[in-house]
């Protein structure tokens, strides 16, 4: 089956860097996604990794290691507006399974 | 307007009543999905559809019914609402079950069953 684990909560300081980890157990890997969800809003797509390595997109980067079943989302130069939940999802070719999300609080 | 829309945004209903949540997308995406989101559980798949007239169960289908007579619409019906179905419901669409752009979500329906 598919089991996606990520920390429940994290706190970081404005301007800092934070890394949100995600581990997964599955077969039939078909990509690993990260979504951002602000309180009271819908999830929005952030990144997609299908090959090992780091994908950079502005202040956000996502890393994947398929052999380890491990991914992380790296947020640089944190801003207050980055306070949100970050959802790891994937990774099979069946409908996406989502982790429970990591609630990130950015403090001044 | 292009996109994926859900209605209503908020709904309060009584135990035992039937309620239908609507979802409409304008992209002609093949796949549509219904998730519920609850504290402590994250997003859980209720039902999904690969095309018109094709639907399949997800992780938590009990108490729900779906239909997809047209590609653009994917309504979710609670046949006899229970308090445990109080939740936020998200509809999503995609070109495939995965794909490099993942899913696009509607704004959600917050349902309260009293």
PDB file of N, CA and C in Angstrom, chain B residues 23-99:
ATOM      1  N   UNK B  23     -19.599  19.843  -8.686  1.00  0.00           N
ATOM      2  CA  UNK B  23     -18.252  20.151  -9.174  1.00  0.00           C
ATOM      3  C   UNK B  23     -18.307  20.261 -10.686  1.00  0.00           C
ATOM      4  N   UNK B  24     -17.740  21.343 -11.203  1.00  0.00           N
ATOM      5  CA  UNK B  24     -17.766  21.615 -12.644  1.00  0.00           C
ATOM      6  C   UNK B  24     -16.398  22.105 -13.091  1.00  0.00           C
ATOM      7  N   UNK B  25     -15.876  21.510 -14.174  1.00  0.00           N
ATOM      8  CA  UNK B  25     -14.594  21.963 -14.705  1.00  0.00           C
ATOM      9  C   UNK B  25     -14.723  22.253 -16.200  1.00  0.00           C
ATOM     10  N   UNK B  26     -13.946  23.237 -16.636  1.00  0.00           N
ATOM     11  CA  UNK B  26     -14.077  23.728 -18.011  1.00  0.00           C
ATOM     12  C   UNK B  26     -12.910  23.323 -18.901  1.00  0.00           C
ATOM     13  N   UNK B  27     -11.989  22.509 -18.392  1.00  0.00           N
ATOM     14  CA  UNK B  27     -10.815  22.149 -19.181  1.00  0.00           C
ATOM     15  C   UNK B  27     -10.990  20.884 -20.004  1.00  0.00           C
ATOM     16  N   UNK B  28     -12.102  20.190 -19.821  1.00  0.00           N
ATOM     17  CA  UNK B  28     -12.293  18.883 -20.448  1.00  0.00           C
ATOM     18  C   UNK B  28     -11.258  17.865 -19.964  1.00  0.00           C
ATOM     19  N   UNK B  29     -10.833  18.018 -18.717  1.00  0.00           N
ATOM     20  CA  UNK B  29      -9.943  17.025 -18.131  1.00  0.00           C
ATOM     21  C   UNK B  29     -10.655  15.689 -18.037  1.00  0.00           C
ATOM     22  N   UNK B  30      -9.895  14.621 -18.313  1.00  0.00           N
ATOM     23  CA  UNK B  30     -10.489  13.287 -18.261  1.00  0.00           C
ATOM     24  C   UNK B  30     -10.824  12.877 -16.832  1.00  0.00           C
ATOM     25  N   UNK B  31      -9.902  13.157 -15.913  1.00  0.00           N
ATOM     26  CA  UNK B  31     -10.030  12.654 -14.553  1.00  0.00           C
ATOM     27  C   UNK B  31     -10.602  13.702 -13.614  1.00  0.00           C
ATOM     28  N   UNK B  32     -11.488  13.237 -12.765  1.00  0.00           N
ATOM     29  CA  UNK B  32     -12.013  14.074 -11.687  1.00  0.00           C
ATOM     30  C   UNK B  32     -12.026  13.258 -10.411  1.00  0.00           C
ATOM     31  N   UNK B  33     -11.884  13.968  -9.281  1.00  0.00           N
ATOM     32  CA  UNK B  33     -11.695  13.326  -7.991  1.00  0.00           C
ATOM     33  C   UNK B  33     -12.490  14.061  -6.917  1.00  0.00           C
ATOM     34  N   UNK B  34     -12.909  13.302  -5.922  1.00  0.00           N
ATOM     35  CA  UNK B  34     -13.456  13.890  -4.713  1.00  0.00           C
ATOM     36  C   UNK B  34     -12.629  13.449  -3.520  1.00  0.00           C
ATOM     37  N   UNK B  35     -12.159  14.440  -2.759  1.00  0.00           N
ATOM     38  CA  UNK B  35     -11.437  14.192  -1.515  1.00  0.00           C
ATOM     39  C   UNK B  35     -12.198  14.861  -0.373  1.00  0.00           C
ATOM     40  N   UNK B  36     -12.025  14.301   0.805  1.00  0.00           N
ATOM     41  CA  UNK B  36     -12.453  14.988   2.012  1.00  0.00           C
ATOM     42  C   UNK B  36     -11.225  15.267   2.861  1.00  0.00           C
ATOM     43  N   UNK B  37     -11.283  16.371   3.589  1.00  0.00           N
ATOM     44  CA  UNK B  37     -10.144  16.760   4.418  1.00  0.00           C
ATOM     45  C   UNK B  37     -10.607  16.988   5.839  1.00  0.00           C
ATOM     46  N   UNK B  38     -10.026  16.252   6.741  1.00  0.00           N
ATOM     47  CA  UNK B  38     -10.347  16.333   8.154  1.00  0.00           C
ATOM     48  C   UNK B  38      -9.067  16.478   8.954  1.00  0.00           C
ATOM     49  N   UNK B  39      -9.177  17.184  10.080  1.00  0.00           N
ATOM     50  CA  UNK B  39      -8.019  17.336  10.967  1.00  0.00           C
ATOM     51  C   UNK B  39      -7.527  15.962  11.387  1.00  0.00           C
ATOM     52  N   UNK B  40      -6.241  15.777  11.283  1.00  0.00           N
ATOM     53  CA  UNK B  40      -5.658  14.515  11.709  1.00  0.00           C
ATOM     54  C   UNK B  40      -5.637  13.433  10.651  1.00  0.00           C
ATOM     55  N   UNK B  41      -6.363  13.672   9.547  1.00  0.00           N
ATOM     56  CA  UNK B  41      -6.415  12.654   8.494  1.00  0.00           C
ATOM     57  C   UNK B  41      -5.877  13.160   7.161  1.00  0.00           C
ATOM     58  N   UNK B  42      -5.806  14.420   6.989  1.00  0.00           N
ATOM     59  CA  UNK B  42      -5.370  14.929   5.703  1.00  0.00           C
ATOM     60  C   UNK B  42      -6.428  14.716   4.638  1.00  0.00           C
ATOM     61  N   UNK B  43      -6.010  14.737   3.397  1.00  0.00           N
ATOM     62  CA  UNK B  43      -6.900  14.525   2.260  1.00  0.00           C
ATOM     63  C   UNK B  43      -7.079  13.029   2.001  1.00  0.00           C
ATOM     64  N   UNK B  44      -8.326  12.598   1.957  1.00  0.00           N
ATOM     65  CA  UNK B  44      -8.620  11.196   1.669  1.00  0.00           C
ATOM     66  C   UNK B  44      -9.558  11.107   0.472  1.00  0.00           C
ATOM     67  N   UNK B  45      -9.227  10.186  -0.423  1.00  0.00           N
ATOM     68  CA  UNK B  45      -9.982  10.044  -1.655  1.00  0.00           C
ATOM     69  C   UNK B  45     -11.299   9.311  -1.405  1.00  0.00           C
ATOM     70  N   UNK B  46     -12.385   9.887  -1.924  1.00  0.00           N
ATOM     71  CA  UNK B  46     -13.700   9.280  -1.770  1.00  0.00           C
ATOM     72  C   UNK B  46     -14.043   8.464  -3.020  1.00  0.00           C
ATOM     73  N   UNK B  47     -14.069   9.139  -4.165  1.00  0.00           N
ATOM     74  CA  UNK B  47     -14.333   8.529  -5.458  1.00  0.00           C
ATOM     75  C   UNK B  47     -13.533   9.273  -6.519  1.00  0.00           C
ATOM     76  N   UNK B  48     -13.327   8.605  -7.627  1.00  0.00           N
ATOM     77  CA  UNK B  48     -12.742   9.281  -8.758  1.00  0.00           C
ATOM     78  C   UNK B  48     -13.345   8.750 -10.052  1.00  0.00           C
ATOM     79  N   UNK B  49     -13.093   9.481 -11.109  1.00  0.00           N
ATOM     80  CA  UNK B  49     -13.655   9.127 -12.407  1.00  0.00           C
ATOM     81  C   UNK B  49     -12.611   9.348 -13.484  1.00  0.00           C
ATOM     82  N   UNK B  50     -12.444   8.344 -14.344  1.00  0.00           N
ATOM     83  CA  UNK B  50     -11.461   8.436 -15.423  1.00  0.00           C
ATOM     84  C   UNK B  50     -12.053   9.040 -16.694  1.00  0.00           C
ATOM     85  N   UNK B  51     -13.365   9.050 -16.791  1.00  0.00           N
ATOM     86  CA  UNK B  51     -14.047   9.581 -17.972  1.00  0.00           C
ATOM     87  C   UNK B  51     -15.537   9.556 -17.682  1.00  0.00           C
ATOM     88  N   UNK B  52     -16.310  10.114 -18.573  1.00  0.00           N
ATOM     89  CA  UNK B  52     -17.760  10.066 -18.409  1.00  0.00           C
ATOM     90  C   UNK B  52     -18.211   8.614 -18.293  1.00  0.00           C
ATOM     91  N   UNK B  53     -19.107   8.371 -17.338  1.00  0.00           N
ATOM     92  CA  UNK B  53     -19.696   7.058 -17.089  1.00  0.00           C
ATOM     93  C   UNK B  53     -18.726   6.031 -16.530  1.00  0.00           C
ATOM     94  N   UNK B  54     -17.526   6.481 -16.106  1.00  0.00           N
ATOM     95  CA  UNK B  54     -16.566   5.575 -15.466  1.00  0.00           C
ATOM     96  C   UNK B  54     -16.202   6.148 -14.103  1.00  0.00           C
ATOM     97  N   UNK B  55     -16.552   5.427 -13.055  1.00  0.00           N
ATOM     98  CA  UNK B  55     -16.220   5.878 -11.708  1.00  0.00           C
ATOM     99  C   UNK B  55     -15.632   4.727 -10.917  1.00  0.00           C
ATOM    100  N   UNK B  56     -14.880   5.070  -9.878  1.00  0.00           N
ATOM    101  CA  UNK B  56     -14.259   4.037  -9.057  1.00  0.00           C
ATOM    102  C   UNK B  56     -14.119   4.533  -7.632  1.00  0.00           C
ATOM    103  N   UNK B  57     -14.117   3.589  -6.700  1.00  0.00           N
ATOM    104  CA  UNK B  57     -14.045   3.926  -5.283  1.00  0.00           C
ATOM    105  C   UNK B  57     -12.634   4.311  -4.887  1.00  0.00           C
ATOM    106  N   UNK B  58     -12.580   5.176  -3.899  1.00  0.00           N
ATOM    107  CA  UNK B  58     -11.319   5.526  -3.290  1.00  0.00           C
ATOM    108  C   UNK B  58     -11.192   4.884  -1.928  1.00  0.00           C
ATOM    109  N   UNK B  59     -10.539   5.586  -1.026  1.00  0.00           N
ATOM    110  CA  UNK B  59     -10.251   5.045   0.299  1.00  0.00           C
ATOM    111  C   UNK B  59     -11.476   5.030   1.215  1.00  0.00           C
ATOM    112  N   UNK B  60     -12.350   6.048   1.082  1.00  0.00           N
ATOM    113  CA  UNK B  60     -13.472   6.199   2.019  1.00  0.00           C
ATOM    114  C   UNK B  60     -14.791   6.420   1.274  1.00  0.00           C
ATOM    115  N   UNK B  61     -15.289   5.434   0.514  1.00  0.00           N
ATOM    116  CA  UNK B  61     -16.476   5.652  -0.320  1.00  0.00           C
ATOM    117  C   UNK B  61     -17.826   5.448   0.373  1.00  0.00           C
ATOM    118  N   UNK B  62     -17.828   4.810   1.550  1.00  0.00           N
ATOM    119  CA  UNK B  62     -19.097   4.430   2.169  1.00  0.00           C
ATOM    120  C   UNK B  62     -19.936   5.655   2.502  1.00  0.00           C
ATOM    121  N   UNK B  63     -21.212   5.595   2.104  1.00  0.00           N
ATOM    122  CA  UNK B  63     -22.147   6.687   2.384  1.00  0.00           C
ATOM    123  C   UNK B  63     -22.210   7.730   1.291  1.00  0.00           C
ATOM    124  N   UNK B  64     -21.421   7.547   0.248  1.00  0.00           N
ATOM    125  CA  UNK B  64     -21.362   8.511  -0.854  1.00  0.00           C
ATOM    126  C   UNK B  64     -21.713   7.838  -2.177  1.00  0.00           C
ATOM    127  N   UNK B  65     -22.281   8.644  -3.063  1.00  0.00           N
ATOM    128  CA  UNK B  65     -22.593   8.180  -4.415  1.00  0.00           C
ATOM    129  C   UNK B  65     -22.123   9.254  -5.399  1.00  0.00           C
ATOM    130  N   UNK B  66     -21.571   8.820  -6.519  1.00  0.00           N
ATOM    131  CA  UNK B  66     -21.151   9.769  -7.552  1.00  0.00           C
ATOM    132  C   UNK B  66     -21.750   9.357  -8.887  1.00  0.00           C
ATOM    133  N   UNK B  67     -21.736  10.295  -9.789  1.00  0.00           N
ATOM    134  CA  UNK B  67     -22.138  10.034 -11.167  1.00  0.00           C
ATOM    135  C   UNK B  67     -21.329  10.951 -12.062  1.00  0.00           C
ATOM    136  N   UNK B  68     -21.208  10.564 -13.316  1.00  0.00           N
ATOM    137  CA  UNK B  68     -20.512  11.433 -14.270  1.00  0.00           C
ATOM    138  C   UNK B  68     -21.096  11.208 -15.659  1.00  0.00           C
ATOM    139  N   UNK B  69     -22.229  11.830 -15.875  1.00  0.00           N
ATOM    140  CA  UNK B  69     -22.897  11.703 -17.172  1.00  0.00           C
ATOM    141  C   UNK B  69     -22.248  12.609 -18.222  1.00  0.00           C
ATOM    142  N   UNK B  70     -21.615  13.692 -17.782  1.00  0.00           N
ATOM    143  CA  UNK B  70     -20.900  14.590 -18.693  1.00  0.00           C
ATOM    144  C   UNK B  70     -19.474  14.784 -18.191  1.00  0.00           C
ATOM    145  N   UNK B  71     -18.547  14.946 -19.105  1.00  0.00           N
ATOM    146  CA  UNK B  71     -17.141  15.092 -18.734  1.00  0.00           C
ATOM    147  C   UNK B  71     -16.913  16.212 -17.735  1.00  0.00           C
ATOM    148  N   UNK B  72     -17.656  17.313 -17.875  1.00  0.00           N
ATOM    149  CA  UNK B  72     -17.368  18.495 -17.073  1.00  0.00           C
ATOM    150  C   UNK B  72     -17.946  18.491 -15.663  1.00  0.00           C
ATOM    151  N   UNK B  73     -18.869  17.567 -15.383  1.00  0.00           N
ATOM    152  CA  UNK B  73     -19.543  17.572 -14.083  1.00  0.00           C
ATOM    153  C   UNK B  73     -19.305  16.281 -13.320  1.00  0.00           C
ATOM    154  N   UNK B  74     -19.134  16.422 -12.008  1.00  0.00           N
ATOM    155  CA  UNK B  74     -18.881  15.243 -11.177  1.00  0.00           C
ATOM    156  C   UNK B  74     -19.509  15.482  -9.805  1.00  0.00           C
ATOM    157  N   UNK B  75     -20.825  15.342  -9.693  1.00  0.00           N
ATOM    158  CA  UNK B  75     -21.490  15.582  -8.410  1.00  0.00           C
ATOM    159  C   UNK B  75     -21.257  14.459  -7.409  1.00  0.00           C
ATOM    160  N   UNK B  76     -21.216  14.853  -6.149  1.00  0.00           N
ATOM    161  CA  UNK B  76     -21.067  13.911  -5.031  1.00  0.00           C
ATOM    162  C   UNK B  76     -22.308  13.995  -4.172  1.00  0.00           C
ATOM    163  N   UNK B  77     -22.956  12.865  -3.942  1.00  0.00           N
ATOM    164  CA  UNK B  77     -24.181  12.821  -3.152  1.00  0.00           C
ATOM    165  C   UNK B  77     -23.972  12.039  -1.875  1.00  0.00           C
ATOM    166  N   UNK B  78     -24.381  12.657  -0.782  1.00  0.00           N
ATOM    167  CA  UNK B  78     -24.452  11.955   0.496  1.00  0.00           C
ATOM    168  C   UNK B  78     -25.893  11.485   0.625  1.00  0.00           C
ATOM    169  N   UNK B  79     -26.088  10.189   0.598  1.00  0.00           N
ATOM    170  CA  UNK B  79     -27.459   9.659   0.514  1.00  0.00           C
ATOM    171  C   UNK B  79     -28.251   9.908   1.787  1.00  0.00           C
ATOM    172  N   UNK B  80     -27.618   9.755   2.931  1.00  0.00           N
ATOM    173  CA  UNK B  80     -28.254   9.993   4.218  1.00  0.00           C
ATOM    174  C   UNK B  80     -27.165  10.520   5.150  1.00  0.00           C
ATOM    175  N   UNK B  81     -27.060  11.816   5.231  1.00  0.00           N
ATOM    176  CA  UNK B  81     -25.921  12.441   5.893  1.00  0.00           C
ATOM    177  C   UNK B  81     -25.802  12.033   7.357  1.00  0.00           C
ATOM    178  N   UNK B  82     -24.567  11.839   7.788  1.00  0.00           N
ATOM    179  CA  UNK B  82     -24.266  11.535   9.187  1.00  0.00           C
ATOM    180  C   UNK B  82     -23.270  12.566   9.706  1.00  0.00           C
ATOM    181  N   UNK B  83     -23.203  12.707  11.021  1.00  0.00           N
ATOM    182  CA  UNK B  83     -22.296  13.708  11.612  1.00  0.00           C
ATOM    183  C   UNK B  83     -20.839  13.440  11.239  1.00  0.00           C
ATOM    184  N   UNK B  84     -20.506  12.170  11.043  1.00  0.00           N
ATOM    185  CA  UNK B  84     -19.117  11.837  10.685  1.00  0.00           C
ATOM    186  C   UNK B  84     -18.747  12.331   9.284  1.00  0.00           C
ATOM    187  N   UNK B  85     -19.752  12.759   8.520  1.00  0.00           N
ATOM    188  CA  UNK B  85     -19.479  13.299   7.195  1.00  0.00           C
ATOM    189  C   UNK B  85     -19.276  14.815   7.208  1.00  0.00           C
ATOM    190  N   UNK B  86     -19.325  15.395   8.388  1.00  0.00           N
ATOM    191  CA  UNK B  86     -18.938  16.795   8.518  1.00  0.00           C
ATOM    192  C   UNK B  86     -17.467  16.915   8.134  1.00  0.00           C
ATOM    193  N   UNK B  87     -17.182  17.746   7.150  1.00  0.00           N
ATOM    194  CA  UNK B  87     -15.831  17.799   6.613  1.00  0.00           C
ATOM    195  C   UNK B  87     -15.736  18.916   5.584  1.00  0.00           C
ATOM    196  N   UNK B  88     -14.533  19.114   5.078  1.00  0.00           N
ATOM    197  CA  UNK B  88     -14.337  19.964   3.909  1.00  0.00           C
ATOM    198  C   UNK B  88     -14.104  19.047   2.714  1.00  0.00           C
ATOM    199  N   UNK B  89     -14.881  19.265   1.676  1.00  0.00           N
ATOM    200  CA  UNK B  89     -14.823  18.410   0.497  1.00  0.00           C
ATOM    201  C   UNK B  89     -14.179  19.172  -0.662  1.00  0.00           C
ATOM    202  N   UNK B  90     -13.185  18.545  -1.250  1.00  0.00           N
ATOM    203  CA  UNK B  90     -12.498  19.138  -2.396  1.00  0.00           C
ATOM    204  C   UNK B  90     -12.692  18.270  -3.627  1.00  0.00           C
ATOM    205  N   UNK B  91     -13.052  18.926  -4.698  1.00  0.00           N
ATOM    206  CA  UNK B  91     -13.081  18.308  -6.005  1.00  0.00           C
ATOM    207  C   UNK B  91     -11.794  18.685  -6.726  1.00  0.00           C
ATOM    208  N   UNK B  92     -11.272  17.798  -7.553  1.00  0.00           N
ATOM    209  CA  UNK B  92     -10.060  18.086  -8.315  1.00  0.00           C
ATOM    210  C   UNK B  92     -10.186  17.480  -9.697  1.00  0.00           C
ATOM    211  N   UNK B  93      -9.396  17.994 -10.619  1.00  0.00           N
ATOM    212  CA  UNK B  93      -9.383  17.432 -11.966  1.00  0.00           C
ATOM    213  C   UNK B  93      -7.956  17.349 -12.466  1.00  0.00           C
ATOM    214  N   UNK B  94      -7.759  16.483 -13.454  1.00  0.00           N
ATOM    215  CA  UNK B  94      -6.430  16.275 -14.013  1.00  0.00           C
ATOM    216  C   UNK B  94      -6.553  15.607 -15.368  1.00  0.00           C
ATOM    217  N   UNK B  95      -5.504  15.769 -16.172  1.00  0.00           N
ATOM    218  CA  UNK B  95      -5.454  15.060 -17.446  1.00  0.00           C
ATOM    219  C   UNK B  95      -5.243  13.564 -17.246  1.00  0.00           C
ATOM    220  N   UNK B  96      -4.592  13.206 -16.105  1.00  0.00           N
ATOM    221  CA  UNK B  96      -4.328  11.794 -15.829  1.00  0.00           C
ATOM    222  C   UNK B  96      -4.378  11.584 -14.328  1.00  0.00           C
ATOM    223  N   UNK B  97      -4.120  10.363 -13.868  1.00  0.00           N
ATOM    224  CA  UNK B  97      -4.083  10.118 -12.424  1.00  0.00           C
ATOM    225  C   UNK B  97      -2.824  10.692 -11.804  1.00  0.00           C
ATOM    226  N   UNK B  98      -1.831  10.958 -12.584  1.00  0.00           N
ATOM    227  CA  UNK B  98      -0.593  11.544 -12.064  1.00  0.00           C
ATOM    228  C   UNK B  98      -0.227  12.727 -12.911  1.00  0.00           C
ATOM    229  N   UNK B  99       0.788  12.574 -13.761  1.00  0.00           N
ATOM    230  CA  UNK B  99       1.123  13.660 -14.659  1.00  0.00           C
ATOM    231  C   UNK B  99       1.937  14.728 -13.986  1.00  0.00           C
TER     232      UNK B  99
END
